[in-house]
Coordinates of C-alpha atoms and ligand atoms in Angstrom, one line a residue:
M1 CA 0.0 0.0 0.0
T2 CA 1.5 3.3 -1.1
P3 CA 1.2 5.9 1.6
A4 CA -1.1 8.9 0.8
P5 CA 0.7 12.1 0.1
G6 CA 0.8 14.9 2.6
G7 CA 0.8 14.7 6.4
D8 CA -1.6 15.2 9.3
D9 CA -1.8 19.0 8.8
E10 CA -2.9 18.5 5.2
E11 CA -5.4 15.9 6.2
R12 CA -7.0 18.4 8.6
E13 CA -7.6 20.8 5.8
L14 CA -9.7 18.3 3.9
R15 CA -13.4 18.9 3.8
V16 CA -14.3 15.2 4.3
P17 CA -12.3 13.0 6.6
F18 CA -10.7 10.4 4.4
R19 CA -8.4 7.4 5.0
P20 CA -7.2 5.6 1.9
A21 CA -6.0 2.9 4.2
D22 CA -7.2 -0.4 2.7
E23 CA -9.3 -2.0 0.1
E24 CA -12.5 -0.7 1.5
G25 CA -11.0 2.6 2.7
S26 CA -12.7 5.8 1.6
R27 CA -11.7 7.6 -1.6
I28 CA -11.8 11.2 -2.9
L29 CA -13.9 11.0 -6.0
F30 CA -12.7 13.3 -8.8
T31 CA -15.5 12.0 -11.0
P32 CA -18.7 13.7 -12.1
G33 CA -21.1 11.7 -9.9
P34 CA -21.0 9.6 -7.9
L35 CA -18.9 12.3 -6.2
T36 CA -17.5 12.9 -2.8
T37 CA -20.4 13.5 -0.3
T38 CA -20.3 15.1 3.1
P39 CA -20.6 13.1 6.4
G40 CA -24.0 14.8 6.9
V41 CA -25.3 13.5 3.5
K42 CA -24.0 10.0 4.2
A43 CA -25.5 10.1 7.8
A44 CA -28.9 11.2 6.5
M45 CA -29.3 7.7 5.0
S46 CA -29.0 5.9 8.2
R47 CA -32.7 5.9 8.8
D48 CA -35.6 3.9 7.4
I49 CA -38.8 5.6 6.4
G50 CA -42.0 4.2 4.9
S51 CA -42.8 4.9 1.3
W52 CA -46.5 5.5 1.8
D53 CA -46.0 7.5 5.0
V54 CA -46.3 11.1 5.8
D55 CA -42.5 11.2 6.3
C56 CA -41.9 10.4 2.7
I57 CA -44.6 12.6 1.4
R58 CA -43.1 15.6 3.3
L59 CA -39.7 14.7 2.1
V60 CA -40.8 14.6 -1.6
R61 CA -42.6 17.9 -1.1
E62 CA -39.7 19.6 0.4
I63 CA -37.3 18.4 -2.3
R64 CA -39.7 19.6 -5.1
E65 CA -40.1 23.0 -3.5
E66 CA -36.4 23.5 -2.9
L67 CA -35.5 22.6 -6.5
L68 CA -38.0 25.1 -7.7
K69 CA -36.4 27.8 -5.6
I70 CA -33.0 27.0 -7.1
A71 CA -34.5 27.0 -10.6
A72 CA -35.5 30.7 -10.0
G73 CA -37.8 30.5 -13.0
P74 CA -41.2 32.1 -13.8
P75 CA -44.3 30.9 -12.0
G76 CA -45.8 27.7 -13.4
L77 CA -42.6 25.5 -13.2
T78 CA -43.0 22.1 -11.7
V79 CA -40.6 19.4 -10.6
T80 CA -40.9 15.7 -11.3
P81 CA -38.4 13.3 -9.6
I82 CA -37.9 10.0 -11.6
Q83 CA -36.3 6.9 -10.2
G84 CA -33.0 5.9 -11.8
T85 CA -30.0 7.9 -13.0
G86 CA -29.8 11.1 -15.1
S87 CA -30.2 9.0 -18.3
Y88 CA -33.5 7.7 -17.1
G89 CA -34.6 11.3 -16.6
V90 CA -33.5 12.2 -20.1
E91 CA -35.2 9.2 -21.6
A92 CA -38.5 9.9 -19.7
V93 CA -38.5 13.5 -20.9
L94 CA -37.6 12.9 -24.5
G95 CA -40.0 9.9 -24.8
S96 CA -42.9 11.9 -23.2
A97 CA -42.4 15.3 -24.6
V98 CA -42.1 14.5 -28.3
P99 CA -45.5 13.4 -29.7
R100 CA -45.8 10.6 -32.3
D101 CA -46.1 13.1 -35.1
G102 CA -43.4 15.4 -33.7
R103 CA -39.7 15.5 -34.5
L104 CA -36.8 16.1 -32.2
L105 CA -33.6 18.0 -33.2
I106 CA -30.7 16.7 -31.2
L107 CA -27.7 19.1 -30.9
K108 CA -24.8 16.8 -30.4
N109 CA -21.1 17.6 -29.6
G110 CA -20.2 14.8 -27.3
A111 CA -21.3 11.5 -25.7
Y112 CA -24.3 12.8 -23.9
G113 CA -25.7 14.2 -27.2
L114 CA -25.0 10.7 -28.6
R115 CA -26.9 9.2 -25.7
M116 CA -30.0 11.3 -26.6
E117 CA -29.6 10.1 -30.2
K118 CA -29.6 6.4 -29.0
I119 CA -32.6 7.0 -26.8
A120 CA -34.5 8.5 -29.8
R121 CA -33.5 5.6 -32.0
I122 CA -34.3 2.8 -29.6
T123 CA -37.6 4.3 -28.3
G124 CA -38.7 5.3 -31.8
I125 CA -38.8 9.1 -31.5
P126 CA -38.7 10.8 -34.9
H127 CA -35.5 12.8 -34.8
R128 CA -32.7 14.6 -36.6
V129 CA -29.2 15.1 -35.4
H130 CA -27.0 18.2 -35.7
D131 CA -23.4 17.1 -35.3
E132 CA -20.7 19.4 -34.1
A133 CA -17.1 18.6 -33.3
D134 CA -16.3 17.6 -29.7
D135 CA -14.2 20.7 -29.1
R136 CA -16.7 23.2 -30.5
P137 CA -19.8 24.6 -28.9
I138 CA -23.2 24.5 -30.6
D139 CA -23.7 27.7 -32.6
P140 CA -27.1 29.2 -31.8
S141 CA -27.4 30.9 -35.2
R142 CA -26.9 27.5 -36.9
V143 CA -29.8 26.1 -34.8
G144 CA -31.9 29.0 -36.1
E145 CA -31.1 28.1 -39.7
L146 CA -31.9 24.4 -39.1
L147 CA -35.3 25.3 -37.6
E148 CA -36.0 27.7 -40.4
A149 CA -35.2 25.0 -43.0
D150 CA -37.1 22.2 -41.3
P151 CA -40.7 23.0 -40.1
S152 CA -41.2 19.3 -39.1
I153 CA -39.0 19.8 -36.1
T154 CA -41.2 20.4 -33.0
H155 CA -38.6 20.0 -30.2
V156 CA -34.9 20.8 -29.7
A157 CA -32.7 19.1 -27.2
C158 CA -29.3 20.3 -26.1
V159 CA -26.7 19.4 -23.4
H160 CA -25.5 22.2 -21.2
C161 CA -22.1 21.0 -19.9
E162 CA -20.9 18.1 -22.2
T163 CA -19.3 16.0 -19.5
T164 CA -17.5 14.1 -22.2
T165 CA -15.1 17.0 -22.7
G166 CA -16.0 19.6 -20.1
L167 CA -17.2 22.0 -22.7
V168 CA -20.2 24.3 -22.0
N169 CA -22.8 25.0 -24.6
P170 CA -24.6 28.4 -24.8
V171 CA -28.0 27.0 -23.7
R172 CA -29.5 30.4 -23.0
R173 CA -28.7 31.8 -26.5
I174 CA -29.8 28.5 -28.2
G175 CA -33.0 28.8 -26.2
L176 CA -33.6 32.3 -27.7
E177 CA -33.4 30.8 -31.2
V178 CA -35.7 28.0 -30.3
A179 CA -38.2 30.4 -28.9
K180 CA -38.0 32.7 -31.9
H181 CA -38.9 29.7 -34.1
R182 CA -41.6 28.6 -31.6
R183 CA -40.4 25.1 -30.9
R184 CA -40.1 23.3 -27.6
Y185 CA -36.8 23.2 -25.7
I186 CA -35.3 20.4 -23.6
V187 CA -32.0 20.9 -21.8
D188 CA -29.8 18.2 -20.3
A189 CA -28.3 20.0 -17.4
V190 CA -27.6 16.8 -15.5
S191 CA -23.9 17.8 -14.8
S192 CA -24.4 21.5 -14.4
F193 CA -27.6 22.2 -12.4
G194 CA -26.4 23.4 -9.0
A195 CA -23.1 24.7 -10.3
Y196 CA -24.4 27.3 -12.7
A197 CA -26.7 30.0 -11.5
C198 CA -30.4 30.0 -12.6
G199 CA -32.4 33.1 -13.1
P200 CA -33.2 35.9 -15.6
G201 CA -30.2 36.7 -17.8
L202 CA -28.1 34.0 -16.1
D203 CA -26.6 30.7 -17.4
I204 CA -29.7 28.7 -16.9
D205 CA -32.7 31.0 -17.7
F206 CA -36.1 29.2 -17.7
D207 CA -37.7 32.5 -18.8
A208 CA -35.6 33.5 -21.8
G209 CA -35.8 30.4 -24.0
P210 CA -38.1 29.4 -22.4
I211 CA -36.9 26.0 -21.3
D212 CA -39.8 23.5 -21.4
H213 CA -37.9 20.7 -19.6
L214 CA -34.6 20.7 -17.8
V215 CA -33.2 17.4 -16.6
S216 CA -30.7 16.8 -13.8
S217 CA -30.0 14.1 -11.2
A218 CA -29.3 13.6 -7.5
N219 CA -25.7 12.7 -7.7
K220 CA -24.2 15.7 -9.5
C221 CA -23.8 19.3 -8.4
I222 CA -26.4 19.1 -5.6
E223 CA -24.0 16.6 -4.2
G224 CA -26.4 13.8 -3.2
V225 CA -26.0 10.1 -3.9
P226 CA -27.1 8.3 -7.1
G227 CA -30.7 7.0 -7.3
F228 CA -33.0 9.5 -9.0
A229 CA -33.2 12.1 -11.7
F230 CA -35.6 15.1 -11.8
A231 CA -37.2 17.2 -14.5
I232 CA -38.0 20.8 -14.0
S233 CA -40.7 21.6 -16.5
R234 CA -43.2 24.2 -17.5
E235 CA -46.5 22.8 -16.3
P236 CA -48.2 23.2 -19.7
A237 CA -45.3 21.2 -21.3
V238 CA -46.0 18.3 -18.8
L239 CA -49.7 18.4 -19.5
E240 CA -49.0 18.4 -23.2
A241 CA -47.0 15.2 -22.7
A242 CA -50.0 13.1 -21.6
G243 CA -50.3 10.0 -23.7
N244 CA -47.0 10.4 -25.6
A245 CA -44.8 8.1 -23.5
R246 CA -43.2 5.1 -25.3
S247 CA -43.2 3.1 -22.1
L248 CA -44.9 2.9 -18.7
A249 CA -41.9 3.4 -16.5
F250 CA -40.6 6.4 -18.5
D251 CA -43.9 8.3 -18.6
L252 CA -43.2 11.8 -17.3
H253 CA -46.8 12.9 -17.3
D254 CA -48.0 9.8 -15.4
Q255 CA -45.3 10.2 -12.8
W256 CA -46.0 13.9 -12.4
S257 CA -49.8 13.6 -12.2
Y258 CA -49.7 10.7 -9.7
M259 CA -47.3 12.8 -7.6
E260 CA -49.5 15.9 -7.9
R261 CA -52.5 13.9 -6.7
T262 CA -50.9 11.8 -3.9
G263 CA -47.6 13.5 -3.1
M264 CA -46.0 10.1 -3.7
F265 CA -43.9 8.3 -6.3
R266 CA -45.8 6.0 -8.6
F267 CA -43.5 3.1 -7.9
T268 CA -41.1 2.4 -5.0
P269 CA -39.4 5.7 -4.0
P270 CA -35.6 5.6 -3.4
T271 CA -36.2 6.6 0.2
H272 CA -32.6 6.7 1.4
V273 CA -31.5 8.6 -1.6
L274 CA -34.2 11.2 -1.0
L275 CA -33.1 11.6 2.6
A276 CA -29.5 12.2 1.5
F277 CA -30.7 14.6 -1.2
R278 CA -32.8 16.7 1.2
Q279 CA -29.7 17.0 3.5
A280 CA -27.6 17.9 0.4
L281 CA -30.1 20.7 -0.4
R282 CA -29.9 22.0 3.2
E283 CA -26.1 22.0 3.0
L284 CA -26.2 23.8 -0.3
E285 CA -28.2 26.5 1.3
E286 CA -25.8 26.7 4.3
E287 CA -22.9 27.0 1.8
G288 CA -24.6 30.1 0.4
G289 CA -26.5 28.6 -2.5
V290 CA -25.5 28.0 -6.1
E291 CA -23.4 31.2 -6.3
A292 CA -21.2 30.1 -3.4
R293 CA -20.9 26.6 -4.8
A294 CA -20.0 27.9 -8.2
R295 CA -17.2 29.9 -6.6
R296 CA -15.9 26.8 -4.8
Y297 CA -16.0 24.8 -8.0
E298 CA -14.2 27.7 -9.9
A299 CA -11.5 27.7 -7.2
N300 CA -11.2 23.9 -7.5
H301 CA -11.0 24.1 -11.2
G302 CA -8.4 26.9 -11.2
T303 CA -6.2 25.0 -8.8
L304 CA -6.5 21.9 -10.8
V305 CA -5.7 23.3 -14.2
E306 CA -2.9 25.4 -13.0
G307 CA -1.4 22.5 -11.1
M308 CA -1.8 20.0 -14.0
R309 CA -0.3 22.5 -16.5
A310 CA 2.7 22.8 -14.2
L311 CA 3.1 19.0 -14.2
G312 CA 3.0 19.0 -18.1
F313 CA -0.6 18.2 -18.8
R314 CA -2.6 20.1 -21.4
P315 CA -6.4 20.6 -21.3
F316 CA -8.4 19.5 -24.4
V317 CA -11.0 22.3 -24.4
P318 CA -10.0 25.9 -24.9
D319 CA -10.2 27.9 -21.7
E320 CA -13.1 30.1 -22.9
L321 CA -15.3 27.1 -23.5
Q322 CA -14.3 25.1 -20.4
S323 CA -16.8 24.4 -17.6
R324 CA -16.1 24.5 -13.9
I325 CA -17.3 20.9 -13.6
I326 CA -14.8 18.6 -15.3
T327 CA -11.6 18.9 -17.4
T328 CA -10.3 16.6 -20.1
F329 CA -6.5 16.4 -20.4
H330 CA -4.4 15.0 -23.2
Y331 CA -2.1 12.2 -22.4
P332 CA 1.2 13.9 -21.6
H333 CA 3.3 11.8 -24.0
A334 CA 3.0 8.9 -26.4
G335 CA 3.0 5.6 -24.6
F336 CA 1.5 7.1 -21.4
D337 CA 0.1 4.2 -19.4
F338 CA -3.3 5.5 -18.2
R339 CA -4.1 2.2 -16.5
A340 CA -0.9 2.4 -14.3
F341 CA -1.5 6.1 -13.7
Y342 CA -5.1 5.4 -12.6
E343 CA -4.1 2.6 -10.3
K344 CA -1.3 4.6 -8.6
L345 CA -3.8 7.3 -8.0
H346 CA -6.3 4.8 -6.6
A347 CA -3.6 3.5 -4.2
R348 CA -3.3 7.1 -3.0
G349 CA -7.1 7.4 -2.5
C350 CA -7.9 9.4 -5.6
I351 CA -10.3 8.3 -8.3
I352 CA -10.3 9.9 -11.7
Y353 CA -12.1 9.2 -15.0
P354 CA -10.9 7.8 -18.3
G355 CA -11.5 9.8 -21.4
K356 CA -14.5 9.4 -23.6
L357 CA -13.2 10.7 -27.0
T358 CA -12.6 8.3 -29.8
A359 CA -10.0 10.3 -31.8
V360 CA -7.7 11.6 -29.1
D361 CA -6.1 9.9 -26.1
T362 CA -7.4 11.8 -23.0
F363 CA -8.5 11.3 -19.4
R364 CA -10.8 13.4 -17.2
I365 CA -10.7 14.9 -13.8
A366 CA -13.9 16.4 -12.2
N367 CA -13.7 18.9 -9.5
I368 CA -17.3 18.8 -8.2
G369 CA -18.5 17.2 -5.0
S370 CA -17.7 18.0 -1.4
I371 CA -14.1 18.9 -2.2
G372 CA -12.2 22.1 -2.0
P373 CA -8.7 23.3 -3.2
A374 CA -7.1 21.2 -0.4
E375 CA -8.4 18.0 -1.9
V376 CA -7.3 19.2 -5.4
R377 CA -3.8 19.9 -4.0
W378 CA -3.8 16.4 -2.5
L379 CA -4.5 15.0 -5.9
L380 CA -1.9 17.2 -7.6
R381 CA 0.7 16.1 -5.1
A382 CA -0.2 12.5 -5.9
V383 CA 0.0 13.2 -9.7
G384 CA 3.4 14.9 -9.2
E385 CA 4.8 11.9 -7.4
I386 CA 3.5 9.5 -10.0
V387 CA 4.9 11.6 -12.9
R388 CA 8.3 11.6 -11.2
E389 CA 8.2 7.8 -10.8
G390 CA 7.3 7.7 -14.5
V391 CA 4.2 6.3 -16.2
Ligands
PLP401 C1 -24.1 12.3 -15.8 C2 -24.8 12.8 -17.0 C3 -25.9 12.2 -17.5 C4 -26.5 11.0 -16.9 O1 -25.6 9.9 -16.9 P1 -26.0 8.7 -16.0 O2 -24.8 7.8 -16.2 O3 -27.3 8.1 -16.4 O4 -26.0 9.2 -14.6 C5 -26.6 12.8 -18.6 N1 -26.0 13.9 -19.2 C6 -24.9 14.5 -18.7 C7 -24.4 15.7 -19.4 C8 -24.2 14.0 -17.6 O5 -23.1 14.5 -17.2

C-alpha cells in the first residue's frame, strides 16, 4: 500500500475525513457523480422511512419545493423526480415530450448528445441530429437556420455541460433561437444544475428560452447520492406530454400527475437517496446557495488546471469554452500508461475518470462534490509523485 501524500496537517484541511487505508477505505472522487459527499449527507441515509408514510410525502414535497427555488424561474414551473440515473430522466423527458407526429432535433457535440440520439433511435422518437465537433460549442445561429429550414421539427434538445469533454454549450442563446422559431426546448443540465446560477439573464434561464424541460440528477452538483433524476418543467409542457410516452416506467406525465394527486412516487421511492438529497439541499443553502458553490468549483477548477499544467498536462477544451465541472486532459506523451496512472492514484485514495473521446487519447478529472482546493492539491501532489516515478 503506497502511503497517501501529505501529512496530518494537510489531512485536517480536507473537507471530508478520508483514509485511503485499505481495500474498503474511503476515496476522494474526482468523478462527475457519484462524487464525494459530506458526512452529513451519508449520515442522513442511516434511517428507514415508509414509502406511503407522511415522512416520505413531506420529504418529496420539500425536495420539489427547494428545487423550484434553485431554478428561480417564472411561475408555473413544476418538478418531477424520476427513479434511476440522469439518463433515465433524459429518456423519460424525450420519450414523453415529443409526440408521435413530432420531431426532435438533437444538438450533439459529445457522448451525452449521442446518448440522446440512441434514446431516440431505440424508443422510436422521430429525430434529426445536428453534429458538431467535440471541441466546438453548438452555434445558436446554426440552430436558427436548421429550424428555419425544417418545419417538421417540434422539439430541440441540447446538453449544457458536455461532461464528455467539459465544454459548456450556450444553452441560453440557443433557447432564444428555439423560442424565436416557436419550438419546444429540452436541456440536459444533468452535470451543471447546482453549479451554474439559474435566473433571468443567467446561465440557466427558464424564462428567456423558455426551457420546457430541464433534466438533472441527485448525484451531480447538488452533491447527493445516485438514485433518482428530476425534470424541472413548465407545467403546460408536462400536461401536453399526456399519452405520448413510449413506455410505462418512463412516462413523465403519469409520474407527475400521480405525484401531484398523492404526493408520492408512482413506484417504490428511493427513500434513502431522497433523505440524502434533502440533506444535500440543506447543505447547499448553508454554503450560500448556487453562487457560493459555483465559486468553490471555480476555485477547485483553477487550482486543478494550474497544477496540472505545471506538471506537463494540457487541457483538451480551450479555456473560454471550459466548464467549472470537469476537465479533459491530453495524455502527456505517447505511450502514457493510463491504467498504471489510474491505479497509482487509486492507491493514494484518488479516483479519476478515463477519457470518452474516440479520436484523441485523453482522461478526465472532475472537481465537483464535497471537495475544496485542499483535496485538489492532495490529488496534484499524488499526480506529481507518479509523474516523477514515470508512467
Ligand atoms: C451524468 C450525465 C448524464 C446521466 O448519466 P448517468 O450515467 O445516467 O448518470 C446525462 N447527461 C450529462 C451531461 C451527464 O453529465
